[in-house]
PDB file of C-alpha atoms and ligand atoms in Angstrom:
ATOM      1  CA  MET A   1      -9.681 -21.239 -61.893  1.00 75.00           C
ATOM      2  CA  ASN A   2     -12.703 -19.310 -63.025  1.00 79.00           C
ATOM      3  CA  PHE A   3     -12.253 -15.732 -64.140  1.00 84.00           C
ATOM      4  CA  SER A   4     -15.724 -14.945 -65.411  1.00 83.00           C
ATOM      5  CA  HIS A   5     -16.274 -12.412 -62.608  1.00 83.00           C
ATOM      6  CA  TYR A   6     -13.542 -10.218 -64.138  1.00 86.00           C
ATOM      7  CA  PHE A   7     -15.587  -9.743 -67.276  1.00 90.00           C
ATOM      8  CA  LEU A   8     -19.167  -9.495 -66.079  1.00 87.00           C
ATOM      9  CA  GLN A   9     -19.726  -5.979 -67.363  1.00 86.00           C
ATOM     10  CA  TYR A  10     -18.920  -6.972 -70.946  1.00 91.00           C
ATOM     11  CA  PRO A  11     -21.438  -8.182 -73.532  1.00 94.00           C
ATOM     12  CA  GLU A  12     -21.921 -11.930 -73.716  1.00 95.00           C
ATOM     13  CA  HIS A  13     -20.065 -12.454 -76.997  1.00 95.00           C
ATOM     14  CA  ILE A  14     -16.987 -10.786 -75.512  1.00 95.00           C
ATOM     15  CA  GLN A  15     -17.231 -12.973 -72.431  1.00 94.00           C
ATOM     16  CA  THR A  16     -17.363 -16.033 -74.658  1.00 95.00           C
ATOM     17  CA  GLN A  17     -14.295 -14.902 -76.631  1.00 94.00           C
ATOM     18  CA  VAL A  18     -12.396 -14.233 -73.445  1.00 94.00           C
ATOM     19  CA  GLN A  19     -13.334 -17.631 -72.042  1.00 94.00           C
ATOM     20  CA  GLN A  20     -12.057 -19.312 -75.221  1.00 95.00           C
ATOM     21  CA  LEU A  21      -8.831 -17.339 -75.136  1.00 94.00           C
ATOM     22  CA  ILE A  22      -8.211 -18.546 -71.599  1.00 93.00           C
ATOM     23  CA  THR A  23      -9.300 -22.185 -71.882  1.00 93.00           C
ATOM     24  CA  SER A  24      -7.489 -22.737 -75.192  1.00 94.00           C
ATOM     25  CA  GLY A  25      -4.297 -21.387 -73.661  1.00 90.00           C
ATOM     26  CA  LYS A  26      -3.967 -18.826 -76.443  1.00 93.00           C
ATOM     27  CA  ILE A  27      -3.979 -15.965 -73.989  1.00 93.00           C
ATOM     28  CA  GLU A  28      -0.214 -16.179 -73.521  1.00 92.00           C
ATOM     29  CA  HIS A  29       0.458 -15.985 -77.249  1.00 92.00           C
ATOM     30  CA  TYR A  30      -2.006 -13.116 -77.613  1.00 93.00           C
ATOM     31  CA  PHE A  31      -0.132 -11.145 -74.988  1.00 92.00           C
ATOM     32  CA  LYS A  32       3.390 -11.890 -76.133  1.00 91.00           C
ATOM     33  CA  ASN A  33       2.470 -10.715 -79.599  1.00 94.00           C
ATOM     34  CA  LYS A  34       0.580  -7.631 -78.687  1.00 96.00           C
ATOM     35  CA  TYR A  35       2.699  -6.478 -75.765  1.00 95.00           C
ATOM     36  CA  PRO A  36       6.251  -7.754 -76.072  1.00 94.00           C
ATOM     37  CA  HIS A  37       7.681  -5.504 -73.357  1.00 94.00           C
ATOM     38  CA  ALA A  38       6.903  -4.260 -69.896  1.00 94.00           C
ATOM     39  CA  HIS A  39       7.248  -0.613 -68.965  1.00 96.00           C
ATOM     40  CA  GLN A  40      10.336   0.627 -67.149  1.00 95.00           C
ATOM     41  CA  LEU A  41       8.628   2.812 -64.564  1.00 96.00           C
ATOM     42  CA  GLN A  42       9.824   0.972 -61.505  1.00 95.00           C
ATOM     43  CA  SER A  43      10.417   3.948 -59.249  1.00 95.00           C
ATOM     44  CA  GLU A  44       7.643   6.143 -57.910  1.00 94.00           C
ATOM     45  CA  LYS A  45       9.525   9.165 -59.182  1.00 96.00           C
ATOM     46  CA  SER A  46       9.343   7.926 -62.758  1.00 97.00           C
ATOM     47  CA  LEU A  47       5.709   6.901 -62.254  1.00 97.00           C
ATOM     48  CA  TYR A  48       4.915  10.392 -61.024  1.00 97.00           C
ATOM     49  CA  GLU A  49       6.685  12.040 -63.951  1.00 97.00           C
ATOM     50  CA  TYR A  50       4.888   9.815 -66.429  1.00 98.00           C
ATOM     51  CA  THR A  51       1.498  10.640 -64.888  1.00 97.00           C
ATOM     52  CA  ASN A  52       2.176  14.323 -64.562  1.00 97.00           C
ATOM     53  CA  LYS A  53       3.243  14.579 -68.178  1.00 97.00           C
ATOM     54  CA  LEU A  54      -0.112  13.164 -69.292  1.00 97.00           C
ATOM     55  CA  LYS A  55      -1.870  15.483 -66.904  1.00 97.00           C
ATOM     56  CA  GLN A  56      -0.065  18.535 -68.272  1.00 96.00           C
ATOM     57  CA  ARG A  57      -0.904  17.511 -71.788  1.00 97.00           C
ATOM     58  CA  TYR A  58      -4.616  16.832 -71.318  1.00 97.00           C
ATOM     59  CA  LEU A  59      -5.692  18.503 -68.089  1.00 95.00           C
ATOM     60  CA  LYS A  60      -3.793  21.740 -68.084  1.00 91.00           C
ATOM     61  CA  ASN A  61      -6.092  23.565 -65.695  1.00 91.00           C
ATOM     62  CA  ALA A  62      -6.524  20.788 -63.158  1.00 92.00           C
ATOM     63  CA  PRO A  63      -5.113  21.304 -59.651  1.00 90.00           C
ATOM     64  CA  ASN A  64      -1.678  19.997 -58.689  1.00 92.00           C
ATOM     65  CA  LEU A  65      -1.066  16.311 -58.503  1.00 94.00           C
ATOM     66  CA  ASN A  66       0.624  15.679 -55.168  1.00 93.00           C
ATOM     67  CA  SER A  67       1.682  12.081 -55.405  1.00 94.00           C
ATOM     68  CA  VAL A  68       1.469   8.912 -57.471  1.00 95.00           C
ATOM     69  CA  ARG A  69       2.572   5.665 -55.931  1.00 94.00           C
ATOM     70  CA  TYR A  70       2.320   1.914 -56.177  1.00 94.00           C
ATOM     71  CA  LYS A  71       0.138   0.286 -53.607  1.00 89.00           C
ATOM     72  CA  LYS A  72      -0.428  -3.320 -52.647  1.00 84.00           C
ATOM     73  CA  GLN A  73      -3.965  -4.326 -53.552  1.00 75.00           C
ATOM     74  CA  SER A  74      -5.220  -7.666 -52.317  1.00 66.00           C
ATOM     75  CA  ASP A  75      -8.480  -8.213 -54.126  1.00 61.00           C
ATOM     76  CA  LEU A  76      -8.254  -6.721 -57.572  1.00 61.00           C
ATOM     77  CA  VAL A  77     -11.821  -7.437 -58.498  1.00 56.00           C
ATOM     78  CA  LYS A  78     -13.452  -5.906 -55.467  1.00 54.00           C
ATOM     79  CA  ASN A  79     -11.006  -3.096 -55.029  1.00 53.00           C
ATOM     80  CA  ALA A  80     -10.235  -0.712 -57.791  1.00 61.00           C
ATOM     81  CA  LEU A  81      -6.908  -1.149 -59.508  1.00 73.00           C
ATOM     82  CA  GLY A  82      -6.238   2.465 -58.937  1.00 74.00           C
ATOM     83  CA  THR A  83      -7.540   5.150 -56.658  1.00 78.00           C
ATOM     84  CA  HIS A  84      -7.709   8.883 -56.814  1.00 75.00           C
ATOM     85  CA  THR A  85      -8.064  10.460 -53.422  1.00 79.00           C
ATOM     86  CA  PHE A  86      -8.857  14.037 -52.858  1.00 76.00           C
ATOM     87  CA  LYS A  87      -8.162  15.282 -49.371  1.00 75.00           C
ATOM     88  CA  SER A  88      -8.828  18.748 -48.208  1.00 71.00           C
ATOM     89  CA  HIS A  89      -7.771  20.070 -44.841  1.00 71.00           C
ATOM     90  CA  GLN A  90      -7.468  23.341 -42.995  1.00 70.00           C
ATOM     91  CA  HIS A  91      -4.004  24.762 -43.139  1.00 67.00           C
ATOM     92  CA  GLY A  92      -3.328  28.105 -41.502  1.00 73.00           C
ATOM     93  CA  GLY A  93      -6.873  29.292 -42.077  1.00 72.00           C
ATOM     94  CA  LYS A  94      -6.745  28.215 -45.713  1.00 73.00           C
ATOM     95  CA  LEU A  95      -8.369  25.185 -47.258  1.00 73.00           C
ATOM     96  CA  LYS A  96      -5.628  23.089 -48.829  1.00 75.00           C
ATOM     97  CA  ALA A  97      -6.391  20.311 -51.267  1.00 79.00           C
ATOM     98  CA  LYS A  98      -4.314  17.253 -52.030  1.00 86.00           C
ATOM     99  CA  HIS A  99      -4.645  14.939 -54.988  1.00 90.00           C
ATOM    100  CA  GLU A 100      -3.090  11.513 -54.642  1.00 91.00           C
ATOM    101  CA  ILE A 101      -3.150   8.638 -57.079  1.00 92.00           C
ATOM    102  CA  ALA A 102      -2.373   5.053 -56.160  1.00 90.00           C
ATOM    103  CA  ILE A 103      -1.713   2.342 -58.730  1.00 91.00           C
ATOM    104  CA  ALA A 104      -1.940  -1.365 -57.903  1.00 89.00           C
ATOM    105  CA  GLU A 105       1.489  -2.875 -57.377  1.00 90.00           C
ATOM    106  CA  GLN A 106       0.550  -5.675 -59.779  1.00 86.00           C
ATOM    107  CA  LEU A 107       0.933  -3.174 -62.602  1.00 91.00           C
ATOM    108  CA  LYS A 108       4.617  -2.697 -61.895  1.00 92.00           C
ATOM    109  CA  ASN A 109       5.506  -5.277 -64.496  1.00 90.00           C
ATOM    110  CA  ALA A 110       2.741  -4.578 -66.975  1.00 94.00           C
ATOM    111  CA  PRO A 111       3.075  -3.320 -70.534  1.00 95.00           C
ATOM    112  CA  GLU A 112       3.104   0.464 -70.756  1.00 96.00           C
ATOM    113  CA  ALA A 113      -0.210   0.623 -72.613  1.00 96.00           C
ATOM    114  CA  LEU A 114      -1.969  -1.124 -69.734  1.00 94.00           C
ATOM    115  CA  LEU A 115      -0.407   1.032 -67.069  1.00 95.00           C
ATOM    116  CA  LYS A 116      -1.613   3.973 -69.102  1.00 96.00           C
ATOM    117  CA  VAL A 117      -5.219   2.771 -68.845  1.00 93.00           C
ATOM    118  CA  LEU A 118      -5.084   3.072 -65.090  1.00 92.00           C
ATOM    119  CA  VAL A 119      -3.228   6.352 -65.072  1.00 95.00           C
ATOM    120  CA  VAL A 120      -5.671   7.862 -67.550  1.00 95.00           C
ATOM    121  CA  HIS A 121      -8.616   6.527 -65.541  1.00 93.00           C
ATOM    122  CA  GLU A 122      -7.392   8.098 -62.318  1.00 92.00           C
ATOM    123  CA  LEU A 123      -6.492  11.356 -64.042  1.00 95.00           C
ATOM    124  CA  ALA A 124      -9.982  11.586 -65.516  1.00 95.00           C
ATOM    125  CA  HIS A 125     -11.320  11.670 -61.949  1.00 92.00           C
ATOM    126  CA  PHE A 126      -9.841  15.143 -61.670  1.00 91.00           C
ATOM    127  CA  LYS A 127     -12.736  16.257 -63.809  1.00 93.00           C
ATOM    128  CA  GLU A 128     -15.437  13.660 -63.314  1.00 92.00           C
ATOM    129  CA  LYS A 129     -16.066  11.929 -60.009  1.00 89.00           C
ATOM    130  CA  GLU A 130     -18.556   9.445 -61.438  1.00 90.00           C
ATOM    131  CA  HIS A 131     -18.058   6.807 -64.117  1.00 90.00           C
ATOM    132  CA  ASN A 132     -20.423   8.534 -66.496  1.00 94.00           C
ATOM    133  CA  LYS A 133     -20.401   9.212 -70.212  1.00 96.00           C
ATOM    134  CA  ALA A 134     -18.309  12.369 -69.879  1.00 97.00           C
ATOM    135  CA  PHE A 135     -15.799  10.434 -67.792  1.00 95.00           C
ATOM    136  CA  TYR A 136     -15.270   7.749 -70.448  1.00 95.00           C
ATOM    137  CA  GLN A 137     -15.115  10.352 -73.198  1.00 97.00           C
ATOM    138  CA  LEU A 138     -12.265  11.994 -71.360  1.00 96.00           C
ATOM    139  CA  CYS A 139     -10.538   8.623 -70.920  1.00 96.00           C
ATOM    140  CA  CYS A 140     -10.859   7.950 -74.651  1.00 97.00           C
ATOM    141  CA  HIS A 141      -9.503  11.394 -75.406  1.00 97.00           C
ATOM    142  CA  MET A 142      -6.346  10.618 -73.428  1.00 97.00           C
ATOM    143  CA  ALA A 143      -6.086   7.013 -74.617  1.00 97.00           C
ATOM    144  CA  PRO A 144      -8.030   6.464 -77.862  1.00 96.00           C
ATOM    145  CA  GLU A 145      -8.191   2.684 -77.422  1.00 95.00           C
ATOM    146  CA  TYR A 146      -9.262   2.974 -73.813  1.00 95.00           C
ATOM    147  CA  HIS A 147     -12.010   0.339 -73.916  1.00 93.00           C
ATOM    148  CA  GLN A 148      -9.935  -2.299 -75.686  1.00 95.00           C
ATOM    149  CA  LEU A 149      -7.017  -1.604 -73.366  1.00 95.00           C
ATOM    150  CA  GLU A 150      -9.215  -1.942 -70.315  1.00 92.00           C
ATOM    151  CA  LEU A 151     -10.271  -5.378 -71.485  1.00 93.00           C
ATOM    152  CA  ASP A 152      -6.616  -6.296 -72.056  1.00 94.00           C
ATOM    153  CA  LEU A 153      -5.820  -5.050 -68.582  1.00 92.00           C
ATOM    154  CA  ARG A 154      -8.287  -7.587 -67.182  1.00 90.00           C
ATOM    155  CA  LEU A 155      -6.698 -10.280 -69.318  1.00 92.00           C
ATOM    156  CA  PHE A 156      -3.343  -9.283 -67.878  1.00 91.00           C
ATOM    157  CA  LEU A 157      -4.706  -9.930 -64.391  1.00 87.00           C
ATOM    158  CA  VAL A 158      -5.812 -13.370 -65.525  1.00 89.00           C
ATOM    159  CA  LEU A 159      -2.291 -14.028 -66.808  1.00 90.00           C
ATOM    160  CA  GLN A 160      -0.868 -13.067 -63.452  1.00 87.00           C
ATOM    161  CA  GLN A 161      -3.291 -15.334 -61.610  1.00 85.00           C
ATOM    162  CA  LEU A 162      -2.302 -18.158 -63.914  1.00 87.00           C
ATOM    163  CA  GLN A 163       1.332 -17.284 -63.179  1.00 82.00           C
ATOM    164  CA  LEU A 164       1.931 -16.763 -66.864  1.00 80.00           C
ATOM    165  CA  SER A 165       3.331 -13.310 -66.471  1.00 70.00           C
ATOM    166  CA  PHE A 166       6.486 -13.311 -68.586  1.00 72.00           C
ATOM    167  CA  TYR A 167       7.681  -9.766 -68.225  1.00 78.00           C
TER     168      TYR A 167
HETATM  169 ZN1   ZN B   1     -12.839   5.280 -61.244  1.00 93.70          ZN
END
């Protein structure tokens, strides 16, 4: 299996390191060491509470978060791992807005730190629609190791594809 398309946006030396980690088989050891446990947020209620807590801490003035749920995602490279949808509709003459976050089902048995990457990413879209500098600054504010964790999240997907997920 070739996973290079997961890492195309990274500098070449990172891509080389990643490739070595995978082909040498050290990826499993790397993960077991760094992330010994999976998170326990199996229900959508607990996922919602987890997300909303982060939102209240970092985005106090943002509108209400209506739902957070796990969603089956077939192609994780093409499709985003998470989505933030903003729907507005007329309701009794008033414009009502709804914020919904969906997290790829594959993250149900991920380490907490990697779930957090996605949650933080989708929360940041409350403030910034685009993936610009301000967006990533906000992500790093909520999760200081955001960039490293995002890379690890991609490695986690490789593990799953290799059926090496041990959580
Ligand atoms: Zn995004």
